[in-house]
Coordinates of C-alpha atoms and ligand atoms in Angstrom, one line a residue:
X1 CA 96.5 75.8 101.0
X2 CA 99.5 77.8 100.0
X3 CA 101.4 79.6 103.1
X4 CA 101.1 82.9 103.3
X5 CA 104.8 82.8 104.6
X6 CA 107.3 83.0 101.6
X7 CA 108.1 85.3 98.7
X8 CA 105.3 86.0 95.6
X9 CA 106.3 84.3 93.1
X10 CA 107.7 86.4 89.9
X11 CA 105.1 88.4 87.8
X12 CA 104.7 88.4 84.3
X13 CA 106.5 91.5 82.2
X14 CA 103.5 93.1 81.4
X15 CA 101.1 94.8 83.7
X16 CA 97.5 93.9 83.2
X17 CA 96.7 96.8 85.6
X18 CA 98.9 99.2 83.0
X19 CA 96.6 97.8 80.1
X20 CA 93.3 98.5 81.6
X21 CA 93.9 101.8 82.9
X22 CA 95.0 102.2 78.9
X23 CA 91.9 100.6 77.9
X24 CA 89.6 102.9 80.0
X25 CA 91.4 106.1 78.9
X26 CA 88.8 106.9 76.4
X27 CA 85.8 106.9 75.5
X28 CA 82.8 105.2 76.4
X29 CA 85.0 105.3 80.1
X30 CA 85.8 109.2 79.0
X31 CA 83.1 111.7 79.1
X32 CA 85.2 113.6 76.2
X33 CA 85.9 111.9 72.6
X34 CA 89.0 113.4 72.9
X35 CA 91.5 112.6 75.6
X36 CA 90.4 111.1 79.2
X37 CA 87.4 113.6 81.6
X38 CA 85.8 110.6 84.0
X39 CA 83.3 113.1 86.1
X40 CA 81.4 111.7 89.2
X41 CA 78.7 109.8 88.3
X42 CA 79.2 111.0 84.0
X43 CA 78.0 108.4 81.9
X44 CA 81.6 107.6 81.2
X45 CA 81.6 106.8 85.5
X46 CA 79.2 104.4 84.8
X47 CA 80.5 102.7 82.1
X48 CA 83.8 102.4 83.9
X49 CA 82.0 101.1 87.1
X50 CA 80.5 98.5 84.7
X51 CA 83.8 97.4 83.1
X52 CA 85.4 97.8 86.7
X53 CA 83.0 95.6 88.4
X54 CA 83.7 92.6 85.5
X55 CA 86.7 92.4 86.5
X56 CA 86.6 92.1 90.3
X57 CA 84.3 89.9 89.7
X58 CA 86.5 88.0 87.2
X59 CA 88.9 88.3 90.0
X60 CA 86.5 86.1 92.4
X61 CA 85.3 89.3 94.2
X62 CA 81.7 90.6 95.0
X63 CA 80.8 93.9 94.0
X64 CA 78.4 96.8 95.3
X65 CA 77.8 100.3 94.4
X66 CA 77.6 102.2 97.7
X67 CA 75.3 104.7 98.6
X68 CA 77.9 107.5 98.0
X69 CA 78.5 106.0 94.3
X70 CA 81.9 104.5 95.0
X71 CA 82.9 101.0 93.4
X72 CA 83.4 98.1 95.6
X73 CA 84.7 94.8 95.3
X74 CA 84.8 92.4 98.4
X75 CA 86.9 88.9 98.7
X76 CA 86.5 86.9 102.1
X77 CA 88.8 86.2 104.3
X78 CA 88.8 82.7 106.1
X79 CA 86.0 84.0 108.2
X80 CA 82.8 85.3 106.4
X81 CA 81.8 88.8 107.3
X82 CA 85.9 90.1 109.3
X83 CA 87.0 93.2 108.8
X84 CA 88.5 94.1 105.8
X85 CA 92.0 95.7 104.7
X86 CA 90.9 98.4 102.4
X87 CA 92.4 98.9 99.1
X88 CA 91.6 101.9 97.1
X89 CA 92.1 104.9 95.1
X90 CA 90.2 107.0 92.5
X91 CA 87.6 106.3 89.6
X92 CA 87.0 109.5 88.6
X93 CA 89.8 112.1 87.3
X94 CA 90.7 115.4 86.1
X95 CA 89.7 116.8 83.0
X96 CA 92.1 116.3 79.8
X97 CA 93.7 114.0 82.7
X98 CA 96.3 111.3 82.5
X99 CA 95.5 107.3 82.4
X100 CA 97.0 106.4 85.9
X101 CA 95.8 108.8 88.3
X102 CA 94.0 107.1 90.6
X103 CA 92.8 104.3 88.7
X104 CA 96.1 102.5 88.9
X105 CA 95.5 102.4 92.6
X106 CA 92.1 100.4 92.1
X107 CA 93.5 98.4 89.4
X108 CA 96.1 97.1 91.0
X109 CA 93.6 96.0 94.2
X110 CA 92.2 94.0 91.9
X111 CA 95.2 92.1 90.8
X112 CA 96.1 91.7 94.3
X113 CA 93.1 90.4 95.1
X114 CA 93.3 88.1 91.6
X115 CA 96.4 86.8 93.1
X116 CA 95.4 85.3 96.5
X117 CA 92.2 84.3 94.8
X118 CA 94.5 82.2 91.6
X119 CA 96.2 80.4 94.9
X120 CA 93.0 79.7 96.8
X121 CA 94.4 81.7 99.6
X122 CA 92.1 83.0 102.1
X123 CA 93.6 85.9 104.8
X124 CA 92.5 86.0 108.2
X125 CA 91.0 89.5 107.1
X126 CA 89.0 90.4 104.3
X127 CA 89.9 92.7 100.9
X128 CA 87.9 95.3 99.9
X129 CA 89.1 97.2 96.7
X130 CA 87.2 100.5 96.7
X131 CA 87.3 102.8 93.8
X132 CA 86.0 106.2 94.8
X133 CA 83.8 108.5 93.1
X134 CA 85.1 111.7 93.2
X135 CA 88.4 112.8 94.7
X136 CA 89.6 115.3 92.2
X137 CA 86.6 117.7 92.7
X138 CA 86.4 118.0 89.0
X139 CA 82.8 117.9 88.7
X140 CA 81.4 119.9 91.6
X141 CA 83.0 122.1 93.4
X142 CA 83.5 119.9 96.6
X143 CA 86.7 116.7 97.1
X144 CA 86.6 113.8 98.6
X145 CA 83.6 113.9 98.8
X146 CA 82.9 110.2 98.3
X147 CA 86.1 108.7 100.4
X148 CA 84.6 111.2 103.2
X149 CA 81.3 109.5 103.4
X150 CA 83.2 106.4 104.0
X151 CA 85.5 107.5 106.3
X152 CA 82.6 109.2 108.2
X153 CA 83.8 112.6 108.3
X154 CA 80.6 114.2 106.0
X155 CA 78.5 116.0 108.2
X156 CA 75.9 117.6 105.1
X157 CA 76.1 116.8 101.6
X158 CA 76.4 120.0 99.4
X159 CA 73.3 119.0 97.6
X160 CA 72.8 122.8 95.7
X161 CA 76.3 122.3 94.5
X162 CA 76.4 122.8 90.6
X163 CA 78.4 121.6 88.1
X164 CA 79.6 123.1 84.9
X165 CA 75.9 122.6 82.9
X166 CA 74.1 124.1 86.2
X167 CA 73.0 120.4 87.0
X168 CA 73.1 120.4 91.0
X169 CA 74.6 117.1 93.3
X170 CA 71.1 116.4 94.2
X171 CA 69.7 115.6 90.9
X172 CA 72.8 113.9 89.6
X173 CA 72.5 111.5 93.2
X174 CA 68.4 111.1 91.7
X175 CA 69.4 110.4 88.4
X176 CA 71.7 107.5 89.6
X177 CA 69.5 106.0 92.0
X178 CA 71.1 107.0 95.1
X179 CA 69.1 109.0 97.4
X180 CA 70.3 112.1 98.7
X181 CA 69.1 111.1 102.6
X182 CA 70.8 107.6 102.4
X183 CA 74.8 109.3 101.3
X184 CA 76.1 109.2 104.4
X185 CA 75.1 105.4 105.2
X186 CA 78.4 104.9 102.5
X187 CA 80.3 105.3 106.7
X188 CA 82.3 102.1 107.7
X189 CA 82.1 101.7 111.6
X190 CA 86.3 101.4 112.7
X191 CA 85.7 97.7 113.6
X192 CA 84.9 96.8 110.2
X193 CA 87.8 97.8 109.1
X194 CA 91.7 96.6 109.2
X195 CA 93.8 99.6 107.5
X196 CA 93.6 101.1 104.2
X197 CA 96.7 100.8 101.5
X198 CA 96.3 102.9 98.8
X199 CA 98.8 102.5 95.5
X200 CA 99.6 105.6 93.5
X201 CA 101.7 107.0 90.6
X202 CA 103.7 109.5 92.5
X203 CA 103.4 112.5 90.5
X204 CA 106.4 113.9 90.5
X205 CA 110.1 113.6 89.8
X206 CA 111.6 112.3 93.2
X207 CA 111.8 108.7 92.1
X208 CA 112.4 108.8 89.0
X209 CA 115.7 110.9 90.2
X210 CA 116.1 108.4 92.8
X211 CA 116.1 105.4 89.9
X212 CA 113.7 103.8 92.2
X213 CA 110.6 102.4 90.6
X214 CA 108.7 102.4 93.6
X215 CA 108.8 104.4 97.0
X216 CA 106.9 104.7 100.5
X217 CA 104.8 108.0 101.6
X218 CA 105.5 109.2 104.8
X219 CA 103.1 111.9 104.7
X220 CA 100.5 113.8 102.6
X221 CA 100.7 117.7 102.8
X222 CA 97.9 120.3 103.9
X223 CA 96.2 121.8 101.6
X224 CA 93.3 124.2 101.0
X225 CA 90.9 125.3 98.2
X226 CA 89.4 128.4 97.4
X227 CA 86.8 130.0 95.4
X228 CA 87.7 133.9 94.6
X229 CA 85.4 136.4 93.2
X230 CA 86.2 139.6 92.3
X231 CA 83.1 141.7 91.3
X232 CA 83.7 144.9 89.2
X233 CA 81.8 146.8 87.1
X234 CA 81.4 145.7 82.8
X235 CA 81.8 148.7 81.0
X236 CA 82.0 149.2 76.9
X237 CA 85.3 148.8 76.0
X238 CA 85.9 151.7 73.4
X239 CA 84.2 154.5 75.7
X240 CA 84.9 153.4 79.6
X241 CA 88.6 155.4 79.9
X242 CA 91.2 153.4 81.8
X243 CA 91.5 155.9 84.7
X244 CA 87.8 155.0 86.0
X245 CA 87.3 151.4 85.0
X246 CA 86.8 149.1 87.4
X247 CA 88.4 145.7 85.6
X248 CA 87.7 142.9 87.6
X249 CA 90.0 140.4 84.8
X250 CA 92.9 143.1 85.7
X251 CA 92.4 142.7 89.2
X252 CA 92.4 139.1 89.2
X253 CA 95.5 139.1 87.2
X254 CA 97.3 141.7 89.6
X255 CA 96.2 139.2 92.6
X256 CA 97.6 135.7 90.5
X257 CA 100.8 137.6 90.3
X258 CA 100.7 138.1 94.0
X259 CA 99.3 134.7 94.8
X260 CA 102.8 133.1 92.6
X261 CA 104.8 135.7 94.2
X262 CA 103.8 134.4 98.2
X263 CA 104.1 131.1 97.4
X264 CA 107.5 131.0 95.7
X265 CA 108.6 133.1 98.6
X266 CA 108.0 130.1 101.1
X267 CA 109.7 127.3 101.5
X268 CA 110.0 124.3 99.0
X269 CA 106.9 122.7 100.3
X270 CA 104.4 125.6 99.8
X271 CA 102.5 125.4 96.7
X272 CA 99.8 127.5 95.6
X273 CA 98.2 127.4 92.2
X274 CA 95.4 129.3 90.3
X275 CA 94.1 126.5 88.0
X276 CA 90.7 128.0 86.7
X277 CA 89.3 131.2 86.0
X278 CA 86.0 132.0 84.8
X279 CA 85.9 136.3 82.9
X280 CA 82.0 137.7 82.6
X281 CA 80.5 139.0 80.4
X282 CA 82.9 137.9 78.4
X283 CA 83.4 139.3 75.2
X284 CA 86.6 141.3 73.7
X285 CA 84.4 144.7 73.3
X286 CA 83.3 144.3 77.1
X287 CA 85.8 145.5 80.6
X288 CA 85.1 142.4 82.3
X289 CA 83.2 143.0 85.2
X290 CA 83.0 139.6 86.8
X291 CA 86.5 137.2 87.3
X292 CA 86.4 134.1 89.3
X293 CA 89.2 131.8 90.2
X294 CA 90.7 128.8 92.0
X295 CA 92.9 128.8 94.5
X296 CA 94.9 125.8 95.3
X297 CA 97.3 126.1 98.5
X298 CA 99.7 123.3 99.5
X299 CA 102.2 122.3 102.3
X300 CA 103.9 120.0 104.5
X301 CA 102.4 121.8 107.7
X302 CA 99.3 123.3 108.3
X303 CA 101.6 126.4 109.9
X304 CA 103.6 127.1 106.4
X305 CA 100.2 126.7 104.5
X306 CA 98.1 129.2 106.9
X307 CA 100.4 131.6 106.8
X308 CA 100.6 131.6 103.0
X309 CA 96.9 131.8 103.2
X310 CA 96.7 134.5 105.5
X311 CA 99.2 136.7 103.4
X312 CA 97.9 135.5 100.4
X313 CA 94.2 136.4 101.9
X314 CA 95.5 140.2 102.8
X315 CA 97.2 140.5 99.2
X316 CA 93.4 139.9 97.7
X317 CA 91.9 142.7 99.9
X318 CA 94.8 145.4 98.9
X319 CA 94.3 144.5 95.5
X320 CA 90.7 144.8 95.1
X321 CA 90.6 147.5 97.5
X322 CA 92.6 150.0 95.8
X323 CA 90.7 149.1 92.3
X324 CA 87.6 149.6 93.9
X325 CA 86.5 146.3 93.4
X326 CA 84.5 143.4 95.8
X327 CA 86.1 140.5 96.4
X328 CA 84.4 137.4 98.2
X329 CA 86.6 134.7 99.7
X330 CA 84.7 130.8 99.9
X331 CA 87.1 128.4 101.3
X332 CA 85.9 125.0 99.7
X333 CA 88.7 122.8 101.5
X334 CA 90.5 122.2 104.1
X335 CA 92.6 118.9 104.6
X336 CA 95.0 119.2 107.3
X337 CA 98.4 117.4 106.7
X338 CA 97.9 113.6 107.5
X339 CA 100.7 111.4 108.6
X340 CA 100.6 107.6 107.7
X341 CA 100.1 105.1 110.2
X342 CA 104.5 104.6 111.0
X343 CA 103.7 101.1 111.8
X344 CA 102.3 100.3 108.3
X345 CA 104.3 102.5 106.5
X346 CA 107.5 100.8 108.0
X347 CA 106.1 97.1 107.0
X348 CA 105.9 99.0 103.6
X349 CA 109.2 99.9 103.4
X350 CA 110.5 96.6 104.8
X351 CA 108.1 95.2 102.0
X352 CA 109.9 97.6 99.2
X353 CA 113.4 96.4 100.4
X354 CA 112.4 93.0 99.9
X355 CA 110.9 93.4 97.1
X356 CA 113.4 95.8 94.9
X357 CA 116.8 94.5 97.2
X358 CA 117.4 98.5 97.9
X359 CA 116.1 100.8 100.8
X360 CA 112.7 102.0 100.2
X361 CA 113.0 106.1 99.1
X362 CA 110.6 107.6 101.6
X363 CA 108.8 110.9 100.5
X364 CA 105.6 113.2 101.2
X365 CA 103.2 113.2 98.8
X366 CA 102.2 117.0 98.0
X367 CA 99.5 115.5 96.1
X368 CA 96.1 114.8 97.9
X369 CA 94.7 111.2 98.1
X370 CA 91.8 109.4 99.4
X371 CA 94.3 108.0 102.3
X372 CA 94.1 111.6 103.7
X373 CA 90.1 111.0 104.6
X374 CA 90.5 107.4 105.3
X375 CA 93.2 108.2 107.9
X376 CA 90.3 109.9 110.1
X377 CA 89.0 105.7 109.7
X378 CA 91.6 104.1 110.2
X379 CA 95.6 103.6 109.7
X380 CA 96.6 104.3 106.7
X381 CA 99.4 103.7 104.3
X382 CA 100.4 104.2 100.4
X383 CA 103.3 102.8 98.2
X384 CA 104.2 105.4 95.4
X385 CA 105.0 104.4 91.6
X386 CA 107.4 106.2 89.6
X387 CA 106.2 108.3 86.5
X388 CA 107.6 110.0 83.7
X389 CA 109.1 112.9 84.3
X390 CA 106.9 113.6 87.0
X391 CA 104.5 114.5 84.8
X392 CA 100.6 114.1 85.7
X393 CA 97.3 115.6 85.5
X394 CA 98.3 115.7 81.8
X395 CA 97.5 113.2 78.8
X396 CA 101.3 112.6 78.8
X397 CA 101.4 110.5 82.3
X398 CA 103.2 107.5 81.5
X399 CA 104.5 104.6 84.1
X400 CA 106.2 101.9 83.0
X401 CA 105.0 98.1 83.4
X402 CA 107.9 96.5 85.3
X403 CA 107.2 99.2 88.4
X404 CA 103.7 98.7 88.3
X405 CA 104.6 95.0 89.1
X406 CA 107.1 95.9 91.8
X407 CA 103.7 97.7 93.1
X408 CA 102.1 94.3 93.2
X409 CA 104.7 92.3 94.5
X410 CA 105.0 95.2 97.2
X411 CA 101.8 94.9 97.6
X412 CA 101.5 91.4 97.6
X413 CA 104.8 91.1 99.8
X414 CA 102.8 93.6 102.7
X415 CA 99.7 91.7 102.6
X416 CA 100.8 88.5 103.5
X417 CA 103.2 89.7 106.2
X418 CA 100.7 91.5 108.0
X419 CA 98.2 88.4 107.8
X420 CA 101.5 86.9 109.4
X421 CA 102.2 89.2 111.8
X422 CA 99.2 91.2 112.6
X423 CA 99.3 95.0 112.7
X424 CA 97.1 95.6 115.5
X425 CA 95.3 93.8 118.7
X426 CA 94.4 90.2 117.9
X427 CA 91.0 91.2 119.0
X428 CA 90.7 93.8 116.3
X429 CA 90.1 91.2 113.9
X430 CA 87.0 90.0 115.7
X431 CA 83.4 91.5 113.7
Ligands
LIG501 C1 94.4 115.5 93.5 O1 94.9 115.0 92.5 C2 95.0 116.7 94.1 O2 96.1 116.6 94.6 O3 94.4 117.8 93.9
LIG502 MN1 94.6 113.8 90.6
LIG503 MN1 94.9 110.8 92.4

């Protein structure tokens, strides 16, 4: 049996992880014919679960669909039924979305896994590669929602939830075959469970400034969602004079301004974003008396984001008070800022410097991942892969092959010195 001290061998050029991630950027693994939309449990979701599941199995893998509808594949360690080191990312994706969010995560679990596998090398742990169902939040109004059930952190399932054709969570879970009263048996127990690495394109510009193909995340910021409704009156649009409309689109625009305004006041980290917005009735001979909008607010620390939201928050209520119109807040998330494990996340970076010869570039992600739930599980860590221009939730994400395979070999490199040198109490490894 080959040693699991030593370094990977090389790679091929060419990432097979790149390629399929390329292959299921359209359709039948895109709900759209044009461009890449993979919504929770779409068709396009199961097609992709189909195609994904071939190849962990290819990759000498078992595979399951949980009861939350994530993906996963299994691969024994030495002793049947240990706990496992998780490895996982996202299925699903934004609309109009990029190739490599998420997906490259899972994809490259499964060439990790492929790997030991090729050499007939068994860990003293087990590998699950999990790809989860729905961490964007793209198809109902909810994240995380699936990496929460495994983590254990779902207390009630949003079952009334709707998504965009008025179809509710409930009858989507009925028209998969997953029962709505068996979700939250997707929860791992702590024991079962090792750590949880999760690889991601980095979505933004730091490495590629750097010149470093792959980097380590230190931490992932806070963030919080929103749902804002401002309700005014529809009026006709030739007769209403401007004096006594109550325009619930120009309200909505007055607070967007504001919301931009607060958070580019802030300090770097603070983000906040308006993303959607939804005008009723709806027509151009109609004062809109209905605008609804997202609300996206980031930072490093739960302190710079609260205080964003609690100005942001007061801005809203001036706003729609002086137009006379109502405004309803709904906070739909709230993930506080979520360190990784410093242990792993050092054995990372001693992992990159072996790997690419240079110091690993540490960063925070202000992205969210799935590693922000499973930290509530257990330790968790996540290598970062350059990307174009920084560029992602846009068709134009683009990564290049040779850092994919630094990835791997990171990866791979991490792996086997931690099922050298484990990162945790021997006895943690019993079942
Ligand atoms: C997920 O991509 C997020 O950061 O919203
Ligand atoms: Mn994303
Ligand atoms: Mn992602």
């Amino acid at each position: 049996m080959p040693s699991l001290h030593g370094q990977p061998e090389a790679l091929p050029t060419d990432s097979r992880a790149v390629k399929r991630c390329d292959q299921l950027g359209a359709h039948p693994f895109s709900d759209t014919q044009d461009g890449l939309f993979r919504a929770y449990l779409s068709d396009a979701y199961k097609a992709t679960c189909t195609q994904v599941a071939q190849w962990m199995h290819e990759a000498g893998m078992t595979s399951r669909m949980d009861a939350a509808g994530n993906l996963i594949g299994r691969y024994e360690g030495q002793t049947p039924g240990a706990p496992a080191l998780l490895i996982g990312s996202h299925l699903d994706s934004v609309r109009n979305a990029g190739r490599y969010d998420g997906m490259l995560g899972v994809m490259l679990g499964i060439e990790v896994v492929a790997h030991f596998a090729a050499q007939g090398l068994r860990l003293p742990f087990a590998l699950e590669v999990i790809g989860f169902g729905d961490e964007e939040g793209s198809r109902f109004p909810t994240s995380m929602l699936t990496s929460r059930a495994v983590a254990g952190t779902l207390d009630a399932l949003p079952l009334d939830a709707v998504d965009a054709n008025g179809t509710t969570l409930r009858d989507v879970l009925h028209s998969n075959g997953l029962d709505p009263a068996r979700y939250l048996e997707a929860a791992y127990k702590p024991q079962q469970v090792l750590a949880y690495l999760e690889a991601h394109i980095e979505q933004g510009p730091v490495l590629e400034a750097a010149n470093m193909g792959v980097g380590v995340v230190t931490a992932i910021a806070a963030q919080y969602r929103f749902k804002v409704s401002m309700q005014g009156v529809a009026g006709h649009a030739g007769t209403m004079p401007m004096s006594l409309r109550k325009d619930a689109l120009a309200a909505a625009a007055q607070a967007i301004a504001a919301i931009e305004r607060i958070g580019a006041s802030g300090p770097e980290d603070l983000v906040a974003t308006v993303g959607q917005l939804c005008v009723g009735p709806g027509a151009s001979n109609v004062v809109p008396g209905q605008a609804t909008f997202s609300l996206d607010i980031r930072a490093g620390t739960a302190q710079v984001r609260d205080k964003a939201a609690t100005e942001i928050c007061a801005a809203l209520h001036t706003i729609a008070q002086q137009r006379g119109i109502t405004l309803a807040l709904e906070r739909q998330n709230d993930l506080p800022p979520t360190p990784c494990d410093p242990d792993l996340t050092e054995r990372l970076a001693t992992s990159v410097a072996r790997v690419t010869g240079h110091t690993a570039r540490r960063l925070v992600s202000g992205a969210g991942h799935d590693a922000m739930v499973m930290a509530a599980l257990t330790p968790v860590c996540m290598v970062f892969i350059r990307c174009k221009e920084g560029i992602s939730h846009n068709p134009a994400e683009a990564v290049r092959h040779d850092d994919a395979q630094q990835a791997l070999l990171v990866m791979l490199d991490f792996i086997r010195t931690l099922a050298a040198s484990p990162a945790q109490e021997p006895t943690e490894f019993s079942a």
